[in-house]
Structures are given as structure tokens and as C-alpha cells.
Amino acid sequence: MRTTFCDLLGIDLPIAQAAIGGAAVPALASAVSNAGGLGCVNMTGFKDESARQRIRHTQELTSKPFCTNFILSYEGQFEEALEISLTEKVPVINMFWGDPAPYVDRVHSAGSLLLIQVGSVEEASHAAECGVDIIVAQGWGAGGHVRGQVDTLALVGNILDEVKGVPVLGSGGICDGRGLAAILAMGAAGAYIGTRFLASEEASVATEYSKQILKAKQPDTVYTTLFDYGWPGAPHRVLRNSTYRSWVEAGRPPKNQRPGKNDILATDTDGYQLRRYESCTATADLEGNIEALALWAGQGVGLVNQVQSAAEIVKEITGDAREIIQKLATAFSD
Ligand SMILES: Cc1cc2nc3c(=O)[nH]c(=O)nc-3n(C[C@H](O)[C@H](O)[C@H](O)COP(=O)(O)O)c2cc1C
């Protein structure tokens, strides 16, 4: 099941685990990479030794390629972790929410590849012109922060028409073998999957968040800018939870009048206090009112019904996609 994406990286399967905030820990990334896909480690909030340790920990768990993720709108906050990723020879640098141009030469000189997730044809064309190696086309149904306004299939098709010679992955709403088969049929080189991996044994996800993901159906997500503390003005897709519902019931008031705006909802193991409306991922180490935090999830959430190991997820999605493609080939072979 190799595609141009697999050939570029020397991996077996056309699946990349998306950057899913703090849930994307070394155990998850390495499990996905060991299963034949491309795993991703979150770097937001990691500097100096903590960034190096995280990368080395992943390298101890896998000898296969993986990537580290950087959110470009946090300019000035990720320089150290990026430099450490490059000196530690992380095979792929994964970027989102900004212009990759200033980083292309630096990443290539260090011997790494550059991946960027985009939300429009314009962003994709620019990335290809700049020499980015892998483009992820993020559709509007994606979980977490959502860059563009277009559905995954339409965006992938338009980007493939525009950008030649660069592997394009589809992202947003792909949760099973049917989604992977569909995106491959479009001509994409693979799928970039977030929400499904939240329900993996290795992801760092608070128990209540996991429960909410498994319970949710497709209409339970909403595209909003509500959870903006720490990252203002960036639209995102979350589960409709108590925080969202109270804000709607209060008449959708502006920022300074939102209900419970000063509430502390949860605390992490370092004592960091998370506020209501904070842009954060509900990781396993949090204690408090998890249900009221930003519960990022994509429109495919209704397809996620059980927690499995990351390896099982990769195997099931690729196995099912292979079967679907073979059946289609047989059905339409005359
Ligand atoms: C829990 C969660 C956290 C996310 N955090 C990040 C992040 O830190 N960096 C990033 O580049 N993308 C982040 N995203 C967006 C994903 O990279 C990707 O676009 C999305 O998961 C794909 O859609 P899907 O969830 O429907 O598979 C996050 C998504 C989720 C679900």
C-alpha cells in the first residue's frame, strides 16, 4: 500500500498521525511509526532539555521516521525546540498555521523534510513553490484548530489539481478505512488522522475526554472561536460541552462578559492552572472539570467507538482500505 508519501519517507503505510496537541506524546508517535505510519510528537510548550528529552525518548522507542510539530503563530516560542529537533535529526518537521518559507532551507540543510498543514489552495501552492516536501490539506471538518473553510474532499481535489509533484495528504474527518480509501481514490498520497488517534491507548487523554469522544455523534461538534485564551482569533472544532452551552444560553456574549470567564477548571502535575475558554488539550495528567475544557474533535468523531492500541488502529484502517479498493477494482474491472 505504498504511495509517494511512503517512498519519500521510506515507510510502509500511507497514514500519518496528526499533531493532536498534548495528546501526541512519544508513546503514541512511536507506536504509529512502528506500525508503519508516520507518528507525530507535540513540541508546543517544550524548550531546552525538555524538548531534547522528548525527542530522545521517541528515538528510544522507534528507529522509524517521526515528526515534531510547530505552530507558526507561536512565533518566538518554538525556536529552541525547532533547533533541537534539527540537531537531533528528527526526520520530518511538521508545521501549521503560518508561512513555511523562512524554514525550508534550514530544515533541508539539516537533512530533514518539511511538512505543512494548510487550509486553502493558495497556501498549498505557496508551500509547494517554497519547496515544502509534504502538504497536508486540512478540511473544515477537522478537529482542533481549523485553518480553512473548505470540505476535505473538495480541498484535496483542488490542491491536487494545482500542486504537482508534492505528496498531498488529506486531513479532517478521516477515521476509518473508508476514509483512507476515499482520499487515496482522490489521488492523495495518504491520510493525516487526529480524532481517531485520541481514542488510542498511547495518547495522553484525560479519561473524561476519552469518554466524551466515544459517546459523541457526528452533529456534536461545533466550529467556533470560543476557546481562545492563549490563542485568540483562531477558529477551531470542539465538542459542544457545558462551557459552550452556557455561553450560548447567555446569548453568546463578547469575551469580557462570558460566563465563568475567570474560572480555573483544572490543574496539571506541574501546578499549571487551566482556565475556562483556554486553548489547551485535556491530557491525561489533568485533574479537575475536564468536561468543561476545550474538547477538540473532528466531524468524524461519530465513527470513533472504542479505544484501541495505535498499532491496531493503523492496521485496521489500512487493512479495511485495502479491502475496499480491491473490491472496487473487482466490481469495476469489466
Ligand atoms: C485534540 C487535537 C489537538 C490538536 N492540536 C494540534 C496541534 O497542536 N498542532 C497542529 O498542527 N494541529 C493540531 N490539531 C489539528 C490536527 O493536526 C488535524 O488537523 C486534525 O486532527 C485532523 O482532523 P481529524 O481530527 O478529523 O482527524 C489538533 C487536533 C485535535 C483533534
mmCIF file of C-alpha atoms and ligand atoms in Angstrom:
data_model
loop_
_atom_site.group_PDB
_atom_site.id
_atom_site.type_symbol
_atom_site.label_atom_id
_atom_site.label_comp_id
_atom_site.label_asym_id
_atom_site.label_seq_id
_atom_site.Cartn_x
_atom_site.Cartn_y
_atom_site.Cartn_z
ATOM 1 C CA MET A 1 0.000 0.000 0.000
ATOM 2 C CA ARG A 2 2.889 2.345 -0.709
ATOM 3 C CA THR A 3 2.361 5.813 -2.114
ATOM 4 C CA THR A 4 4.726 8.684 -2.978
ATOM 5 C CA PHE A 5 4.447 9.741 0.670
ATOM 6 C CA CYS A 6 5.685 6.310 1.803
ATOM 7 C CA ASP A 7 8.506 6.314 -0.765
ATOM 8 C CA LEU A 8 9.697 9.755 0.298
ATOM 9 C CA LEU A 9 9.921 8.687 3.932
ATOM 10 C CA GLY A 10 10.782 5.030 3.472
ATOM 11 C CA ILE A 11 7.689 3.933 5.410
ATOM 12 C CA ASP A 12 5.185 1.184 4.610
ATOM 13 C CA LEU A 13 1.747 2.736 5.058
ATOM 14 C CA PRO A 14 0.054 5.959 3.866
ATOM 15 C CA ILE A 15 -1.082 7.085 7.313
ATOM 16 C CA ALA A 16 0.231 9.981 9.367
ATOM 17 C CA GLN A 17 -0.885 10.580 12.919
ATOM 18 C CA ALA A 18 -1.847 14.232 13.142
ATOM 19 C CA ALA A 19 -0.405 16.663 15.643
ATOM 20 C CA ILE A 20 -3.050 16.432 18.375
ATOM 21 C CA GLY A 21 -1.663 18.861 20.926
ATOM 22 C CA GLY A 22 -0.500 17.443 24.254
ATOM 23 C CA ALA A 23 -2.113 14.085 23.413
ATOM 24 C CA ALA A 24 0.680 13.495 20.874
ATOM 25 C CA VAL A 25 3.257 12.040 23.250
ATOM 26 C CA PRO A 26 6.333 9.948 22.331
ATOM 27 C CA ALA A 27 4.487 6.690 23.154
ATOM 28 C CA LEU A 28 1.803 7.483 20.563
ATOM 29 C CA ALA A 29 4.128 8.795 17.853
ATOM 30 C CA SER A 30 6.490 5.838 18.179
ATOM 31 C CA ALA A 31 3.630 3.319 18.166
ATOM 32 C CA VAL A 32 2.269 4.775 14.919
ATOM 33 C CA SER A 33 5.748 4.854 13.347
ATOM 34 C CA ASN A 34 6.498 1.307 14.488
ATOM 35 C CA ALA A 35 3.205 0.208 12.919
ATOM 36 C CA GLY A 36 4.366 1.552 9.537
ATOM 37 C CA GLY A 37 2.860 5.049 9.516
ATOM 38 C CA LEU A 38 4.316 8.442 10.471
ATOM 39 C CA GLY A 39 3.940 9.401 14.135
ATOM 40 C CA CYS A 40 3.991 12.973 15.407
ATOM 41 C CA VAL A 41 5.201 14.426 18.720
ATOM 42 C CA ASN A 42 3.814 17.676 20.106
ATOM 43 C CA MET A 43 6.510 20.304 20.804
ATOM 44 C CA THR A 44 4.303 23.201 21.907
ATOM 45 C CA GLY A 45 5.401 24.276 25.378
ATOM 46 C CA PHE A 46 8.684 22.335 25.252
ATOM 47 C CA LYS A 47 12.026 24.107 25.367
ATOM 48 C CA ASP A 48 15.681 23.308 26.096
ATOM 49 C CA GLU A 49 16.241 19.991 27.820
ATOM 50 C CA SER A 50 12.553 19.057 27.956
ATOM 51 C CA ALA A 51 12.359 19.253 24.148
ATOM 52 C CA ARG A 52 15.565 17.241 23.733
ATOM 53 C CA GLN A 53 14.387 14.605 26.221
ATOM 54 C CA ARG A 54 11.084 14.240 24.429
ATOM 55 C CA ILE A 55 12.799 13.697 21.094
ATOM 56 C CA ARG A 56 15.341 11.267 22.549
ATOM 57 C CA HIS A 57 12.583 9.382 24.313
ATOM 58 C CA THR A 58 10.796 8.959 20.956
ATOM 59 C CA GLN A 59 14.071 7.862 19.329
ATOM 60 C CA GLU A 60 14.490 5.222 22.042
ATOM 61 C CA LEU A 61 11.006 3.900 21.288
ATOM 62 C CA THR A 62 11.348 3.809 17.498
ATOM 63 C CA SER A 63 14.043 3.759 14.841
ATOM 64 C CA LYS A 64 11.419 4.697 12.218
ATOM 65 C CA PRO A 65 10.730 8.222 10.923
ATOM 66 C CA PHE A 66 8.550 10.527 13.004
ATOM 67 C CA CYS A 67 7.867 14.267 13.104
ATOM 68 C CA THR A 68 7.768 17.089 15.637
ATOM 69 C CA ASN A 69 5.017 19.711 15.410
ATOM 70 C CA PHE A 70 5.344 23.513 15.492
ATOM 71 C CA ILE A 71 2.534 26.042 15.414
ATOM 72 C CA LEU A 72 3.871 29.014 13.472
ATOM 73 C CA SER A 73 1.576 31.563 15.084
ATOM 74 C CA TYR A 74 3.509 30.964 18.315
ATOM 75 C CA GLU A 75 6.465 32.769 16.718
ATOM 76 C CA GLY A 76 9.309 33.380 19.139
ATOM 77 C CA GLN A 77 8.246 30.478 21.360
ATOM 78 C CA PHE A 78 9.344 27.443 19.368
ATOM 79 C CA GLU A 79 12.811 28.434 18.092
ATOM 80 C CA GLU A 80 14.736 26.347 20.628
ATOM 81 C CA ALA A 81 12.624 23.245 20.148
ATOM 82 C CA LEU A 82 12.917 23.596 16.370
ATOM 83 C CA GLU A 83 16.702 23.944 16.547
ATOM 84 C CA ILE A 84 16.880 20.942 18.874
ATOM 85 C CA SER A 85 14.682 18.913 16.501
ATOM 86 C CA LEU A 86 17.092 19.711 13.679
ATOM 87 C CA THR A 87 20.254 18.941 15.642
ATOM 88 C CA GLU A 88 18.662 15.709 16.902
ATOM 89 C CA LYS A 89 17.931 14.793 13.256
ATOM 90 C CA VAL A 90 14.171 14.465 13.578
ATOM 91 C CA PRO A 91 13.267 13.174 10.076
ATOM 92 C CA VAL A 92 10.236 15.410 9.473
ATOM 93 C CA ILE A 93 9.417 18.881 10.774
ATOM 94 C CA ASN A 94 5.647 19.399 10.893
ATOM 95 C CA MET A 95 4.277 22.975 10.766
ATOM 96 C CA PHE A 96 0.828 24.540 10.906
ATOM 97 C CA TRP A 97 -0.798 27.972 10.859
ATOM 98 C CA GLY A 98 1.677 30.161 9.014
ATOM 99 C CA ASP A 99 4.207 30.691 6.259
ATOM 100 C CA PRO A 100 6.750 27.864 5.950
ATOM 101 C CA ALA A 101 9.038 29.836 3.582
ATOM 102 C CA PRO A 102 11.501 31.080 6.248
ATOM 103 C CA TYR A 103 12.146 27.495 7.403
ATOM 104 C CA VAL A 104 12.576 25.500 4.181
ATOM 105 C CA ASP A 105 16.329 25.946 3.632
ATOM 106 C CA ARG A 106 17.122 25.490 7.303
ATOM 107 C CA VAL A 107 15.150 22.258 7.568
ATOM 108 C CA HIS A 108 16.667 20.891 4.349
ATOM 109 C CA SER A 109 20.231 21.869 5.323
ATOM 110 C CA ALA A 110 19.778 19.827 8.495
ATOM 111 C CA GLY A 111 18.739 16.832 6.368
ATOM 112 C CA SER A 112 15.090 16.842 7.452
ATOM 113 C CA LEU A 113 11.900 17.093 5.412
ATOM 114 C CA LEU A 114 9.275 19.801 5.891
ATOM 115 C CA LEU A 115 5.544 19.066 6.155
ATOM 116 C CA ILE A 116 2.944 21.804 6.391
ATOM 117 C CA GLN A 117 -0.775 21.513 7.041
ATOM 118 C CA VAL A 118 -2.761 24.053 5.006
ATOM 119 C CA GLY A 119 -6.387 25.106 4.674
ATOM 120 C CA SER A 120 -6.523 26.517 1.143
ATOM 121 C CA VAL A 121 -5.250 26.060 -2.398
ATOM 122 C CA GLU A 122 -3.340 29.350 -2.102
ATOM 123 C CA GLU A 123 -1.479 28.173 0.973
ATOM 124 C CA ALA A 124 -0.710 24.843 -0.711
ATOM 125 C CA SER A 125 0.614 26.494 -3.898
ATOM 126 C CA HIS A 126 2.809 28.801 -1.867
ATOM 127 C CA ALA A 127 4.154 25.875 0.161
ATOM 128 C CA ALA A 128 4.961 23.906 -2.992
ATOM 129 C CA GLU A 129 6.692 26.919 -4.558
ATOM 130 C CA CYS A 130 8.772 27.349 -1.412
ATOM 131 C CA GLY A 131 9.981 23.745 -1.595
ATOM 132 C CA VAL A 132 7.928 22.160 1.209
ATOM 133 C CA ASP A 133 8.140 18.362 0.897
ATOM 134 C CA ILE A 134 4.706 17.208 2.100
ATOM 135 C CA ILE A 135 1.418 19.121 2.077
ATOM 136 C CA VAL A 136 -1.478 18.225 4.358
ATOM 137 C CA ALA A 137 -4.828 19.535 3.107
ATOM 138 C CA GLN A 138 -6.962 20.192 6.195
ATOM 139 C CA GLY A 139 -10.697 20.229 5.587
ATOM 140 C CA TRP A 140 -13.287 22.150 7.588
ATOM 141 C CA GLY A 141 -14.489 19.036 9.423
ATOM 142 C CA ALA A 142 -11.138 18.589 11.173
ATOM 143 C CA GLY A 143 -10.779 18.560 14.938
ATOM 144 C CA GLY A 144 -8.738 21.169 16.802
ATOM 145 C CA HIS A 145 -7.807 24.425 15.096
ATOM 146 C CA VAL A 146 -9.195 24.674 11.587
ATOM 147 C CA ARG A 147 -7.258 26.688 9.050
ATOM 148 C CA GLY A 148 -9.712 26.958 6.138
ATOM 149 C CA GLN A 149 -13.351 26.844 5.123
ATOM 150 C CA VAL A 150 -13.494 24.001 2.612
ATOM 151 C CA ASP A 151 -14.537 20.358 2.996
ATOM 152 C CA THR A 152 -11.719 17.783 2.911
ATOM 153 C CA LEU A 153 -12.566 16.108 -0.414
ATOM 154 C CA ALA A 154 -13.105 19.392 -2.254
ATOM 155 C CA LEU A 155 -9.897 20.858 -0.831
ATOM 156 C CA VAL A 156 -7.799 17.801 -1.645
ATOM 157 C CA GLY A 157 -9.136 17.718 -5.212
ATOM 158 C CA ASN A 158 -8.416 21.399 -5.764
ATOM 159 C CA ILE A 159 -4.951 21.184 -4.243
ATOM 160 C CA LEU A 160 -4.075 18.117 -6.332
ATOM 161 C CA ASP A 161 -5.128 19.989 -9.475
ATOM 162 C CA GLU A 162 -2.881 22.892 -8.538
ATOM 163 C CA VAL A 163 0.154 21.305 -6.908
ATOM 164 C CA LYS A 164 2.105 18.675 -8.816
ATOM 165 C CA GLY A 165 4.996 16.578 -7.615
ATOM 166 C CA VAL A 166 4.483 17.083 -3.868
ATOM 167 C CA PRO A 167 2.732 14.332 -1.873
ATOM 168 C CA VAL A 168 -0.598 15.628 -0.543
ATOM 169 C CA LEU A 169 -2.309 14.057 2.483
ATOM 170 C CA GLY A 170 -5.979 14.559 3.280
ATOM 171 C CA SER A 171 -6.902 15.661 6.801
ATOM 172 C CA GLY A 172 -10.223 16.164 8.559
ATOM 173 C CA GLY A 173 -12.922 13.574 9.161
ATOM 174 C CA ILE A 174 -10.848 10.558 8.103
ATOM 175 C CA CYS A 175 -11.351 7.967 10.813
ATOM 176 C CA ASP A 176 -11.548 4.586 9.123
ATOM 177 C CA GLY A 177 -10.642 2.505 6.088
ATOM 178 C CA ARG A 178 -13.445 4.039 4.046
ATOM 179 C CA GLY A 179 -11.996 7.495 4.592
ATOM 180 C CA LEU A 180 -8.497 6.374 3.658
ATOM 181 C CA ALA A 181 -9.779 4.586 0.535
ATOM 182 C CA ALA A 182 -11.732 7.709 -0.469
ATOM 183 C CA ILE A 183 -8.761 10.015 -0.086
ATOM 184 C CA LEU A 184 -6.469 7.633 -1.993
ATOM 185 C CA ALA A 185 -9.101 7.427 -4.754
ATOM 186 C CA MET A 186 -8.948 11.221 -4.987
ATOM 187 C CA GLY A 187 -5.240 10.877 -5.743
ATOM 188 C CA ALA A 188 -3.932 11.881 -2.315
ATOM 189 C CA ALA A 189 -0.795 10.148 -1.037
ATOM 190 C CA GLY A 190 -2.322 9.300 2.331
ATOM 191 C CA ALA A 191 -4.394 10.374 5.309
ATOM 192 C CA TYR A 192 -3.472 12.608 8.255
ATOM 193 C CA ILE A 193 -5.590 11.431 11.166
ATOM 194 C CA GLY A 194 -6.199 13.140 14.510
ATOM 195 C CA THR A 195 -9.519 12.409 16.227
ATOM 196 C CA ARG A 196 -9.308 8.624 15.744
ATOM 197 C CA PHE A 197 -5.907 8.543 17.487
ATOM 198 C CA LEU A 198 -7.358 10.377 20.508
ATOM 199 C CA ALA A 199 -9.028 7.026 21.197
ATOM 200 C CA SER A 200 -5.733 5.145 21.303
ATOM 201 C CA GLU A 201 -4.177 3.529 24.361
ATOM 202 C CA GLU A 202 -0.973 5.539 23.891
ATOM 203 C CA ALA A 203 -2.465 9.047 23.505
ATOM 204 C CA SER A 204 -2.294 11.233 26.598
ATOM 205 C CA VAL A 205 -6.013 11.927 27.011
ATOM 206 C CA ALA A 206 -7.948 12.547 30.253
ATOM 207 C CA THR A 207 -10.427 9.745 30.984
ATOM 208 C CA GLU A 208 -13.423 12.079 30.788
ATOM 209 C CA TYR A 209 -12.261 13.437 27.399
ATOM 210 C CA SER A 210 -11.916 9.899 26.106
ATOM 211 C CA LYS A 211 -15.459 9.104 27.347
ATOM 212 C CA GLN A 212 -16.844 12.185 25.594
ATOM 213 C CA ILE A 213 -15.103 11.239 22.329
ATOM 214 C CA LEU A 214 -16.512 7.707 22.409
ATOM 215 C CA LYS A 215 -20.014 8.983 23.257
ATOM 216 C CA ALA A 216 -20.152 11.773 20.669
ATOM 217 C CA LYS A 217 -22.019 11.547 17.400
ATOM 218 C CA GLN A 218 -21.294 13.458 14.221
ATOM 219 C CA PRO A 219 -23.541 16.519 14.992
ATOM 220 C CA ASP A 220 -21.939 17.007 18.427
ATOM 221 C CA THR A 221 -19.020 19.091 17.185
ATOM 222 C CA VAL A 222 -19.093 22.817 16.553
ATOM 223 C CA TYR A 223 -16.867 25.240 14.642
ATOM 224 C CA THR A 224 -16.253 28.251 16.875
ATOM 225 C CA THR A 225 -13.675 30.723 18.182
ATOM 226 C CA LEU A 226 -14.813 30.358 21.813
ATOM 227 C CA PHE A 227 -11.797 28.595 23.338
ATOM 228 C CA ASP A 228 -9.418 31.439 22.594
ATOM 229 C CA TYR A 229 -7.495 32.057 25.808
ATOM 230 C CA GLY A 230 -3.828 31.723 24.823
ATOM 231 C CA TRP A 231 -4.566 31.607 21.080
ATOM 232 C CA PRO A 232 -7.050 34.360 20.135
ATOM 233 C CA GLY A 233 -8.874 34.589 16.823
ATOM 234 C CA ALA A 234 -8.116 31.057 15.634
ATOM 235 C CA PRO A 235 -11.240 29.054 14.707
ATOM 236 C CA HIS A 236 -11.460 25.514 15.979
ATOM 237 C CA ARG A 237 -13.747 22.499 16.141
ATOM 238 C CA VAL A 238 -14.727 21.110 19.552
ATOM 239 C CA LEU A 239 -17.431 19.027 21.175
ATOM 240 C CA ARG A 240 -20.396 21.115 22.364
ATOM 241 C CA ASN A 241 -19.814 20.917 26.127
ATOM 242 C CA SER A 242 -21.118 22.694 29.238
ATOM 243 C CA THR A 243 -18.864 25.726 28.652
ATOM 244 C CA TYR A 244 -20.127 26.119 25.100
ATOM 245 C CA ARG A 245 -23.780 25.574 26.084
ATOM 246 C CA SER A 246 -23.678 28.128 28.959
ATOM 247 C CA TRP A 247 -22.185 30.707 26.627
ATOM 248 C CA VAL A 248 -24.949 30.088 24.062
ATOM 249 C CA GLU A 249 -27.618 30.230 26.808
ATOM 250 C CA ALA A 250 -26.122 33.559 27.972
ATOM 251 C CA GLY A 251 -26.756 34.960 24.487
ATOM 252 C CA ARG A 252 -23.229 34.450 23.089
ATOM 253 C CA PRO A 253 -21.753 37.465 24.941
ATOM 254 C CA PRO A 254 -18.398 39.043 23.976
ATOM 255 C CA LYS A 255 -15.164 37.941 25.609
ATOM 256 C CA ASN A 256 -15.226 40.154 28.717
ATOM 257 C CA GLN A 257 -18.816 39.128 29.599
ATOM 258 C CA ARG A 258 -18.622 35.397 29.089
ATOM 259 C CA PRO A 259 -19.982 33.184 31.900
ATOM 260 C CA GLY A 260 -17.331 31.926 34.313
ATOM 261 C CA LYS A 261 -14.551 33.707 32.431
ATOM 262 C CA ASN A 262 -12.269 33.689 35.480
ATOM 263 C CA ASP A 263 -12.916 30.072 36.477
ATOM 264 C CA ILE A 264 -9.970 27.756 36.979
ATOM 265 C CA LEU A 265 -11.133 24.395 35.647
ATOM 266 C CA ALA A 266 -8.195 22.056 36.004
ATOM 267 C CA THR A 267 -4.590 21.760 37.167
ATOM 268 C CA ASP A 268 -1.728 19.783 35.654
ATOM 269 C CA THR A 269 1.002 17.885 37.509
ATOM 270 C CA ASP A 270 3.294 20.956 37.456
ATOM 271 C CA GLY A 271 0.579 23.007 39.149
ATOM 272 C CA TYR A 272 -0.326 24.945 35.979
ATOM 273 C CA GLN A 273 -3.954 26.082 36.245
ATOM 274 C CA LEU A 274 -6.143 25.878 33.181
ATOM 275 C CA ARG A 275 -8.845 28.476 32.720
ATOM 276 C CA ARG A 276 -12.282 28.187 31.196
ATOM 277 C CA TYR A 277 -12.046 29.124 27.475
ATOM 278 C CA GLU A 278 -8.342 28.173 27.427
ATOM 279 C CA SER A 279 -6.875 26.775 24.204
ATOM 280 C CA CYS A 280 -5.438 23.556 25.586
ATOM 281 C CA THR A 281 -5.738 19.804 25.162
ATOM 282 C CA ALA A 282 -7.245 17.775 28.023
ATOM 283 C CA THR A 283 -4.293 15.492 28.650
ATOM 284 C CA ALA A 284 -4.155 12.513 30.998
ATOM 285 C CA ASP A 285 -2.268 14.391 33.730
ATOM 286 C CA LEU A 286 -5.042 16.958 34.371
ATOM 287 C CA GLU A 287 -7.243 16.972 37.465
ATOM 288 C CA GLY A 288 -10.475 18.956 37.586
ATOM 289 C CA ASN A 289 -13.529 19.691 35.491
ATOM 290 C CA ILE A 290 -12.332 18.077 32.271
ATOM 291 C CA GLU A 291 -15.731 18.088 30.557
ATOM 292 C CA ALA A 292 -15.766 21.907 30.544
ATOM 293 C CA LEU A 293 -12.362 22.273 28.816
ATOM 294 C CA ALA A 294 -11.900 22.606 25.052
ATOM 295 C CA LEU A 295 -12.620 19.073 23.846
ATOM 296 C CA TRP A 296 -11.174 19.228 20.333
ATOM 297 C CA ALA A 297 -12.825 16.752 17.971
ATOM 298 C CA GLY A 298 -13.472 16.443 14.251
ATOM 299 C CA GLN A 299 -16.725 15.689 12.451
ATOM 300 C CA GLY A 300 -15.661 12.071 12.114
ATOM 301 C CA VAL A 301 -15.982 11.634 15.885
ATOM 302 C CA GLY A 302 -19.146 9.544 15.480
ATOM 303 C CA LEU A 303 -17.014 6.911 13.749
ATOM 304 C CA VAL A 304 -14.773 6.541 16.823
ATOM 305 C CA ASN A 305 -16.339 3.975 19.122
ATOM 306 C CA GLN A 306 -13.598 2.209 21.037
ATOM 307 C CA VAL A 307 -10.120 2.689 22.457
ATOM 308 C CA GLN A 308 -7.530 0.539 20.691
ATOM 309 C CA SER A 309 -3.779 0.437 20.502
ATOM 310 C CA ALA A 310 -2.323 2.776 17.882
ATOM 311 C CA ALA A 311 -0.941 -0.252 16.031
ATOM 312 C CA GLU A 312 -4.429 -1.794 15.854
ATOM 313 C CA ILE A 313 -5.846 1.474 14.540
ATOM 314 C CA VAL A 314 -3.205 1.713 11.806
ATOM 315 C CA LYS A 315 -3.678 -1.956 10.891
ATOM 316 C CA GLU A 316 -7.470 -1.754 10.829
ATOM 317 C CA ILE A 317 -7.649 1.441 8.756
ATOM 318 C CA THR A 318 -5.110 0.296 6.172
ATOM 319 C CA GLY A 319 -6.493 -3.274 6.060
ATOM 320 C CA ASP A 320 -10.058 -2.058 5.524
ATOM 321 C CA ALA A 321 -8.946 0.480 2.902
ATOM 322 C CA ARG A 322 -7.042 -2.211 1.013
ATOM 323 C CA GLU A 323 -10.116 -4.478 1.038
ATOM 324 C CA ILE A 324 -12.397 -1.676 -0.173
ATOM 325 C CA ILE A 325 -10.026 -0.760 -3.001
ATOM 326 C CA GLN A 326 -9.698 -4.409 -4.066
ATOM 327 C CA LYS A 327 -13.486 -4.880 -4.036
ATOM 328 C CA LEU A 328 -13.950 -1.755 -6.121
ATOM 329 C CA ALA A 329 -11.278 -2.870 -8.572
ATOM 330 C CA THR A 330 -13.050 -6.226 -8.968
ATOM 331 C CA ALA A 331 -16.515 -4.679 -9.219
ATOM 332 C CA PHE A 332 -15.449 -2.231 -11.917
ATOM 333 C CA SER A 333 -12.959 -4.423 -13.749
ATOM 334 C CA ASP A 334 -15.039 -5.109 -16.879
HETATM 335 C C1 LIG B 1 -7.042 17.084 20.098
HETATM 336 C C2 LIG B 1 -6.486 17.818 18.920
HETATM 337 C C3 LIG B 1 -5.406 18.679 19.122
HETATM 338 C C4 LIG B 1 -4.807 19.296 18.018
HETATM 339 N N1 LIG B 1 -3.673 20.047 18.215
HETATM 340 C C5 LIG B 1 -2.933 20.399 17.135
HETATM 341 C C6 LIG B 1 -1.627 20.926 17.327
HETATM 342 O O1 LIG B 1 -1.143 21.080 18.456
HETATM 343 N N2 LIG B 1 -0.914 21.243 16.222
HETATM 344 C C7 LIG B 1 -1.403 21.059 14.947
HETATM 345 O O2 LIG B 1 -0.671 21.298 13.991
HETATM 346 N N3 LIG B 1 -2.650 20.590 14.747
HETATM 347 C C8 LIG B 1 -3.420 20.238 15.798
HETATM 348 N N4 LIG B 1 -4.671 19.693 15.612
HETATM 349 C C9 LIG B 1 -5.235 19.568 14.251
HETATM 350 C C10 LIG B 1 -4.754 18.255 13.596
HETATM 351 O O3 LIG B 1 -3.413 18.438 13.210
HETATM 352 C C11 LIG B 1 -5.565 17.817 12.374
HETATM 353 O O4 LIG B 1 -5.805 18.894 11.533
HETATM 354 C C12 LIG B 1 -6.904 17.185 12.707
HETATM 355 O O5 LIG B 1 -6.827 16.329 13.813
HETATM 356 C C13 LIG B 1 -7.422 16.385 11.520
HETATM 357 O O6 LIG B 1 -8.795 16.153 11.614
HETATM 358 P P1 LIG B 1 -9.436 14.901 12.393
HETATM 359 O O7 LIG B 1 -9.290 15.225 13.836
HETATM 360 O O8 LIG B 1 -10.844 14.910 11.907
HETATM 361 O O9 LIG B 1 -8.689 13.673 12.008
HETATM 362 C C14 LIG B 1 -5.333 19.098 16.701
HETATM 363 C C15 LIG B 1 -6.450 18.264 16.528
HETATM 364 C C16 LIG B 1 -7.037 17.622 17.622
HETATM 365 C C17 LIG B 1 -8.216 16.704 17.384
#
